[in-house]
Coordinates of C-alpha atoms in Angstrom, one line a residue:
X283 CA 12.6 24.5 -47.6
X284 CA 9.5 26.4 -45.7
X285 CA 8.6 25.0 -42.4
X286 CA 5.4 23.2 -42.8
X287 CA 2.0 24.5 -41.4
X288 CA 2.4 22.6 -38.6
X289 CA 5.8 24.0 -37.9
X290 CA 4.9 27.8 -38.2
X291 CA 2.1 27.3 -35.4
X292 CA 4.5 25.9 -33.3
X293 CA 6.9 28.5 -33.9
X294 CA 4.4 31.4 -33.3
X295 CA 3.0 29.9 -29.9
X296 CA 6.8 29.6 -28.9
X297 CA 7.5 33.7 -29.4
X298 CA 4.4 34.8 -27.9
X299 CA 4.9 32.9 -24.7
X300 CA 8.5 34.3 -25.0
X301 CA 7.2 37.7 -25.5
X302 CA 5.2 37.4 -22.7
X303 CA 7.6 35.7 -20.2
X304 CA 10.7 37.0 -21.4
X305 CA 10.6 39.7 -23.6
X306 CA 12.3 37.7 -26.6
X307 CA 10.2 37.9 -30.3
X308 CA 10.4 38.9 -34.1
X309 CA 9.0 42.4 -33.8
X310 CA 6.0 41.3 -35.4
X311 CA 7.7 40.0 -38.6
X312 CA 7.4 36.8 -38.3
X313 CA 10.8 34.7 -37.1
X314 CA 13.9 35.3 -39.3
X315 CA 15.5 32.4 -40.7
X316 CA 18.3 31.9 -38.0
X317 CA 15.2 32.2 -35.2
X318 CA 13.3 29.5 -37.2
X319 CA 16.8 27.4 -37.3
X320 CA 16.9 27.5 -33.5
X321 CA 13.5 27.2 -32.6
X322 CA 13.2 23.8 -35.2
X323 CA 16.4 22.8 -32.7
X324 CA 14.6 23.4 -29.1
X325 CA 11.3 21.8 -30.2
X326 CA 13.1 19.0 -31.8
X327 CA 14.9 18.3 -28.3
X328 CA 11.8 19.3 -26.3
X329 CA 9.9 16.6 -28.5
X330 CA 11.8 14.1 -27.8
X331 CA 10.9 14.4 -24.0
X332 CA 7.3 14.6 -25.0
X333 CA 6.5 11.4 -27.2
X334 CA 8.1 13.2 -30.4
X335 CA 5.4 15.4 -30.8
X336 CA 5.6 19.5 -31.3
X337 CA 2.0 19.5 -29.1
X338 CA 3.7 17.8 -26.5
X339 CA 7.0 19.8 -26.8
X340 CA 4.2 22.8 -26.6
X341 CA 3.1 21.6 -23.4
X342 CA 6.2 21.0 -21.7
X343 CA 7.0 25.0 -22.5
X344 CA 3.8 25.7 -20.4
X345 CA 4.0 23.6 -17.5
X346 CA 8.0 23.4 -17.1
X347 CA 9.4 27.0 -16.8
X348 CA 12.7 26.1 -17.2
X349 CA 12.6 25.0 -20.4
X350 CA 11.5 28.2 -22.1
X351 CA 14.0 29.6 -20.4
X352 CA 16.8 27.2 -22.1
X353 CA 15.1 28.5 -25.7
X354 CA 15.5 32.1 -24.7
X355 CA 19.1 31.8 -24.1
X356 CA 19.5 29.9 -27.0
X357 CA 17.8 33.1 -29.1
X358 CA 19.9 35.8 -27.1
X359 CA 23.5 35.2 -29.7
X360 CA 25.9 36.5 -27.4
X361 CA 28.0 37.9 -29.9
X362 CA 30.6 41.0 -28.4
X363 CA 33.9 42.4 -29.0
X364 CA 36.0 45.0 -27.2
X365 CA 35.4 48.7 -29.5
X366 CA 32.9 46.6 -31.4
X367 CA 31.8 49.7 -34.0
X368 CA 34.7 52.0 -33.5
X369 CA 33.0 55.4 -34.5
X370 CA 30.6 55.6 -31.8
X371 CA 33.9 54.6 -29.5
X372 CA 35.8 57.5 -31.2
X373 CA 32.3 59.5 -30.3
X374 CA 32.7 58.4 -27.0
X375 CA 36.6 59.5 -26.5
X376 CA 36.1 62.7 -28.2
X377 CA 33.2 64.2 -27.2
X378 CA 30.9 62.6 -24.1
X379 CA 34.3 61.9 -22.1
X380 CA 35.7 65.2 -22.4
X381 CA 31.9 66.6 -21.5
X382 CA 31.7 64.7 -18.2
X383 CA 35.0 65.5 -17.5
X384 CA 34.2 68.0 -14.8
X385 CA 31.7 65.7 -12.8
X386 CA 32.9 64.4 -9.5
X387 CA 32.4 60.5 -10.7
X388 CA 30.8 59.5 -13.8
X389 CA 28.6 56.1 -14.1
X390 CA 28.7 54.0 -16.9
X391 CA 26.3 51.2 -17.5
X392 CA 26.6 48.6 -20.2
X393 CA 23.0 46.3 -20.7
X394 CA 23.5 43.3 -21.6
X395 CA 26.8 43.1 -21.4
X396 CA 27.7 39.4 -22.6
X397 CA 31.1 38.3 -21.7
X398 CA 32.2 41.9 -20.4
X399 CA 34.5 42.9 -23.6
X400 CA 31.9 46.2 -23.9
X401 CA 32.1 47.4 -20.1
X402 CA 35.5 46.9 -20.0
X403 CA 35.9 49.1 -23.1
X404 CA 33.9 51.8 -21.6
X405 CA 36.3 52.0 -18.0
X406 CA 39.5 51.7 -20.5
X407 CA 38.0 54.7 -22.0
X408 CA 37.1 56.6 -19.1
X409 CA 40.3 55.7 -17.2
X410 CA 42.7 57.0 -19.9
X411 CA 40.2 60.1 -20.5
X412 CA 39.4 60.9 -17.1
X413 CA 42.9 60.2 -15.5
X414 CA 42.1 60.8 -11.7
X415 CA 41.6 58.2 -9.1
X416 CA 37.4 57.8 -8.1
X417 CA 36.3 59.5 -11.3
X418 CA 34.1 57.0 -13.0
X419 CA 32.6 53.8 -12.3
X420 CA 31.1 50.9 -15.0
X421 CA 28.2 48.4 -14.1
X422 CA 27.7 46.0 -16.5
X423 CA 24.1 43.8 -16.5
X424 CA 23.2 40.9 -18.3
X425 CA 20.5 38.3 -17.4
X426 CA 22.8 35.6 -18.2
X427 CA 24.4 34.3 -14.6
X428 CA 27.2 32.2 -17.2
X429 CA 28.1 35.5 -18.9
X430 CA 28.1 37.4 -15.5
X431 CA 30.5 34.9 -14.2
X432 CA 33.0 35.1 -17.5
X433 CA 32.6 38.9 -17.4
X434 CA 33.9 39.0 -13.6
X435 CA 36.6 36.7 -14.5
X436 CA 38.1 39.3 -17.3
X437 CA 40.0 37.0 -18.9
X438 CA 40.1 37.1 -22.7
X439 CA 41.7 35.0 -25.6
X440 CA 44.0 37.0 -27.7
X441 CA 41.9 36.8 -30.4
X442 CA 39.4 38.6 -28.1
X443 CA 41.5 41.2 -27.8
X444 CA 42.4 42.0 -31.3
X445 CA 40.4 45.1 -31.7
X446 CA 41.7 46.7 -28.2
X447 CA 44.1 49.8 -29.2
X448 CA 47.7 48.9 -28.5
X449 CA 48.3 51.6 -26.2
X450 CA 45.0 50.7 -24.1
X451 CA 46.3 46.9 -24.4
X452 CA 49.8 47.4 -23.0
X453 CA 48.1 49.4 -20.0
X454 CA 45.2 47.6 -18.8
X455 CA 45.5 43.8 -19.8
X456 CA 48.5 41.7 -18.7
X457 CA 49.7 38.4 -20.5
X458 CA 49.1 35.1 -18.2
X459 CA 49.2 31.4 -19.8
X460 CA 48.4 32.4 -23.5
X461 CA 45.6 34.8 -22.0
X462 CA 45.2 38.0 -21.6
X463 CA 43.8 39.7 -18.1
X464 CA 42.6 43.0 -17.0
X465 CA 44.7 44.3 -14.5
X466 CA 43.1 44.2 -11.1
X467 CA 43.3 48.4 -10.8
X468 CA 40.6 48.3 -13.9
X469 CA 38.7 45.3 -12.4
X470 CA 38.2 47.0 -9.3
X471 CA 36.5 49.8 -11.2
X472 CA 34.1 47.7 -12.9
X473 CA 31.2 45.7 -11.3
X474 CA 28.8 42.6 -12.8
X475 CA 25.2 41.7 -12.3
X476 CA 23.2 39.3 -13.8
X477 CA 19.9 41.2 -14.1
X478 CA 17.2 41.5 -17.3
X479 CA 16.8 44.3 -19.0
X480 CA 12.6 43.9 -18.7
X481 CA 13.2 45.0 -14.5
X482 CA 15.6 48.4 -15.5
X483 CA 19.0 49.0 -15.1
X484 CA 20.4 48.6 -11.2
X485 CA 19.7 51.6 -9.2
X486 CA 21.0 54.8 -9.5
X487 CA 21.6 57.9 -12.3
X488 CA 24.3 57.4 -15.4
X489 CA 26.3 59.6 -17.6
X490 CA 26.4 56.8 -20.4
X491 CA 24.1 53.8 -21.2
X492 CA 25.1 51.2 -24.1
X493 CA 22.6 48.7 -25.2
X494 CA 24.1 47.8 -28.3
X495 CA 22.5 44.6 -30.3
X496 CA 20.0 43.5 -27.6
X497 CA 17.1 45.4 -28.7
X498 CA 17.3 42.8 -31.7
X499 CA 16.0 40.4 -29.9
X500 CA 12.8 41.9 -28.7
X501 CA 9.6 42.1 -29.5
X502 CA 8.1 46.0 -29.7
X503 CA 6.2 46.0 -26.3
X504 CA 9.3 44.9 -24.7
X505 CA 11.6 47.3 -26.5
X506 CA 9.8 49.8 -25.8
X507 CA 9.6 48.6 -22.2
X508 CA 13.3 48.3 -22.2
X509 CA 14.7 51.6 -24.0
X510 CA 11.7 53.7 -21.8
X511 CA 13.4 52.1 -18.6
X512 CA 17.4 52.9 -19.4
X513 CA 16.2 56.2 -20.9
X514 CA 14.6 56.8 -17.3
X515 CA 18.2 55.8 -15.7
X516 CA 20.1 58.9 -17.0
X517 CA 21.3 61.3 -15.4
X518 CA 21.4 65.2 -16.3
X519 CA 22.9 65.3 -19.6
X520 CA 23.1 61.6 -20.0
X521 CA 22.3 59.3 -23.0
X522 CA 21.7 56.1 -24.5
X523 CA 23.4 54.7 -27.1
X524 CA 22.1 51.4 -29.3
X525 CA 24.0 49.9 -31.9
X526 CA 23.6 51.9 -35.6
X527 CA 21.9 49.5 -36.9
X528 CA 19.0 49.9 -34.0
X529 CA 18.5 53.5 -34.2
X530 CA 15.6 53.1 -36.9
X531 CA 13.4 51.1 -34.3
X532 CA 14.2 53.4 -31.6
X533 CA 13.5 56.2 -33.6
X534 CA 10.2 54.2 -34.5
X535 CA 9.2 53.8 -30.8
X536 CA 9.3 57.5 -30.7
X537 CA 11.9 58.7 -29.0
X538 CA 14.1 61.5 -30.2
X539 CA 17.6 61.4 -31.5
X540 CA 20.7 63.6 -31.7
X541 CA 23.7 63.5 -33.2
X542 CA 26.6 63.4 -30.5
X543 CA 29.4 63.5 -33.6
X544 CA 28.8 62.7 -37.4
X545 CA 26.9 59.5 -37.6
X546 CA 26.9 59.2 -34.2
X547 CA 23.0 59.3 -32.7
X548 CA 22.0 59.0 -29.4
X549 CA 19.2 59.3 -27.4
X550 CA 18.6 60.9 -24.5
X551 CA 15.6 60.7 -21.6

């Protein structure tokens, strides 16, 4: 059933003060139908605390920060795998390892990097391709402090795990009470913080950027704000890679894309 009048007001003031506040929205579109699903759930809850009404659920978003923060992370699925979309990984081995192989260190940075699964990923990759001690390092960001903390605790189910090679499994994740860890000489390579991708990646210049399945999530002023940022963060010969399905809106922003392998687009600053 269609939300009712009242409903689709509500809905709309809640994604422009998250648009504004947090760069979260429906890229103009109007919310999809899982965003309507978890909106109806935080205003239902927020109402509740505001004499059951959506105006007083309204309010409380304006004078109580905190709570529009809770809906944000309720909008932000944090959905990742390890070699989630294995032909840009293949892309990656191939090709951009190989390229940087002759820098002295080569910087990795994964945005919004959930759980860790995808910034692991990227120093199993570079470890195993670059195969010299000091040659790379990862940063992962997300602006989730809970996902930072699982992400530094690199510990996986091994269902989470299912998609890691065998080969890159038997070398850098060890078996401990029905989980699966990476070993501490990958770990050390690899370093968390919980920052939003509105302020820029952390400071410095890298070889690789992944922002795969975040842009989703944005409105266009803060995608554009976002991608503009990373794309800033590169180094010489560096690039950003989104998930395929994100390439049209990038594209759309205006920034130009290249083909790093067949079906494989990047973009670069």
């Amino acid at each position: 059933m269609a939300p009712s009048a009242e409903r689709r007001r509500a809905h709309a003031a809640v994604l422009a003060l998250l648009e504004k506040r947090h760069g979260v929205g429906s890229k103009g579109a109007g919310p999809s139908a899982w965003m309507e699903l978890r909106l109806d759930r935080a205003l239902d809850a927020l109402a509740l605390d505001a004499g059951g009404s959506l105006e007083g659920a309204l309010g409380l978003l304006e004078t109580e920060p905190s709570r529009l923060e809770e809906i944000a992370e309720r909008l932000r699925v944090g959905e990742t795998r390890f070699f989630r979309d294995p032909p840009q990984w293949e892309a990656l081995r191939k090709v951009a390892v190989p390229a940087f192989a002759t820098r002295e260190r080569v910087r990795a940075l994964s945005v919004g990097c959930s759980s860790g699964e995808e910034a692991f990923s990227l120093a199993m990759l570079l470890d195993a391709g670059l195969g010299r001690a000091g040659a790379y390092r990862v940063v992962g960001m997300d602006r989730s402090e809970a996902a930072v903390a699982a992400a530094r605790a690199g510990c996986y189910s091994l269902h989470q795990v299912s998609h890691v090679p065998s080969e890159l499994r038997s070398r850098y994740l060890s078996e401990a009470d029905g989980q699966l860890r990476v070993v501490e000489s990958l770990k050390g390579t690899v370093s968390f913080v919980a920052r939003d991708a509105m302020i820029g990646p952390p400071p410095g210049h890298y070889e690789i950027v992944l922002c795969k399945n975040l842009l989703i999530y944005f409105g266009n002023e803060a995608a554009e704000r976002a991608v503009s940022l990373m794309l800033r963060s590169l180094a010489d010969g560096g690039f950003l890679m989104v998930a395929k399905s994100e390439v049209p809106r990038v594209k759309a922003l205006g920034h130009k894309a290249e083909e790093l392998a067949p079906g494989v687009v990047v973009f670069r600053g």
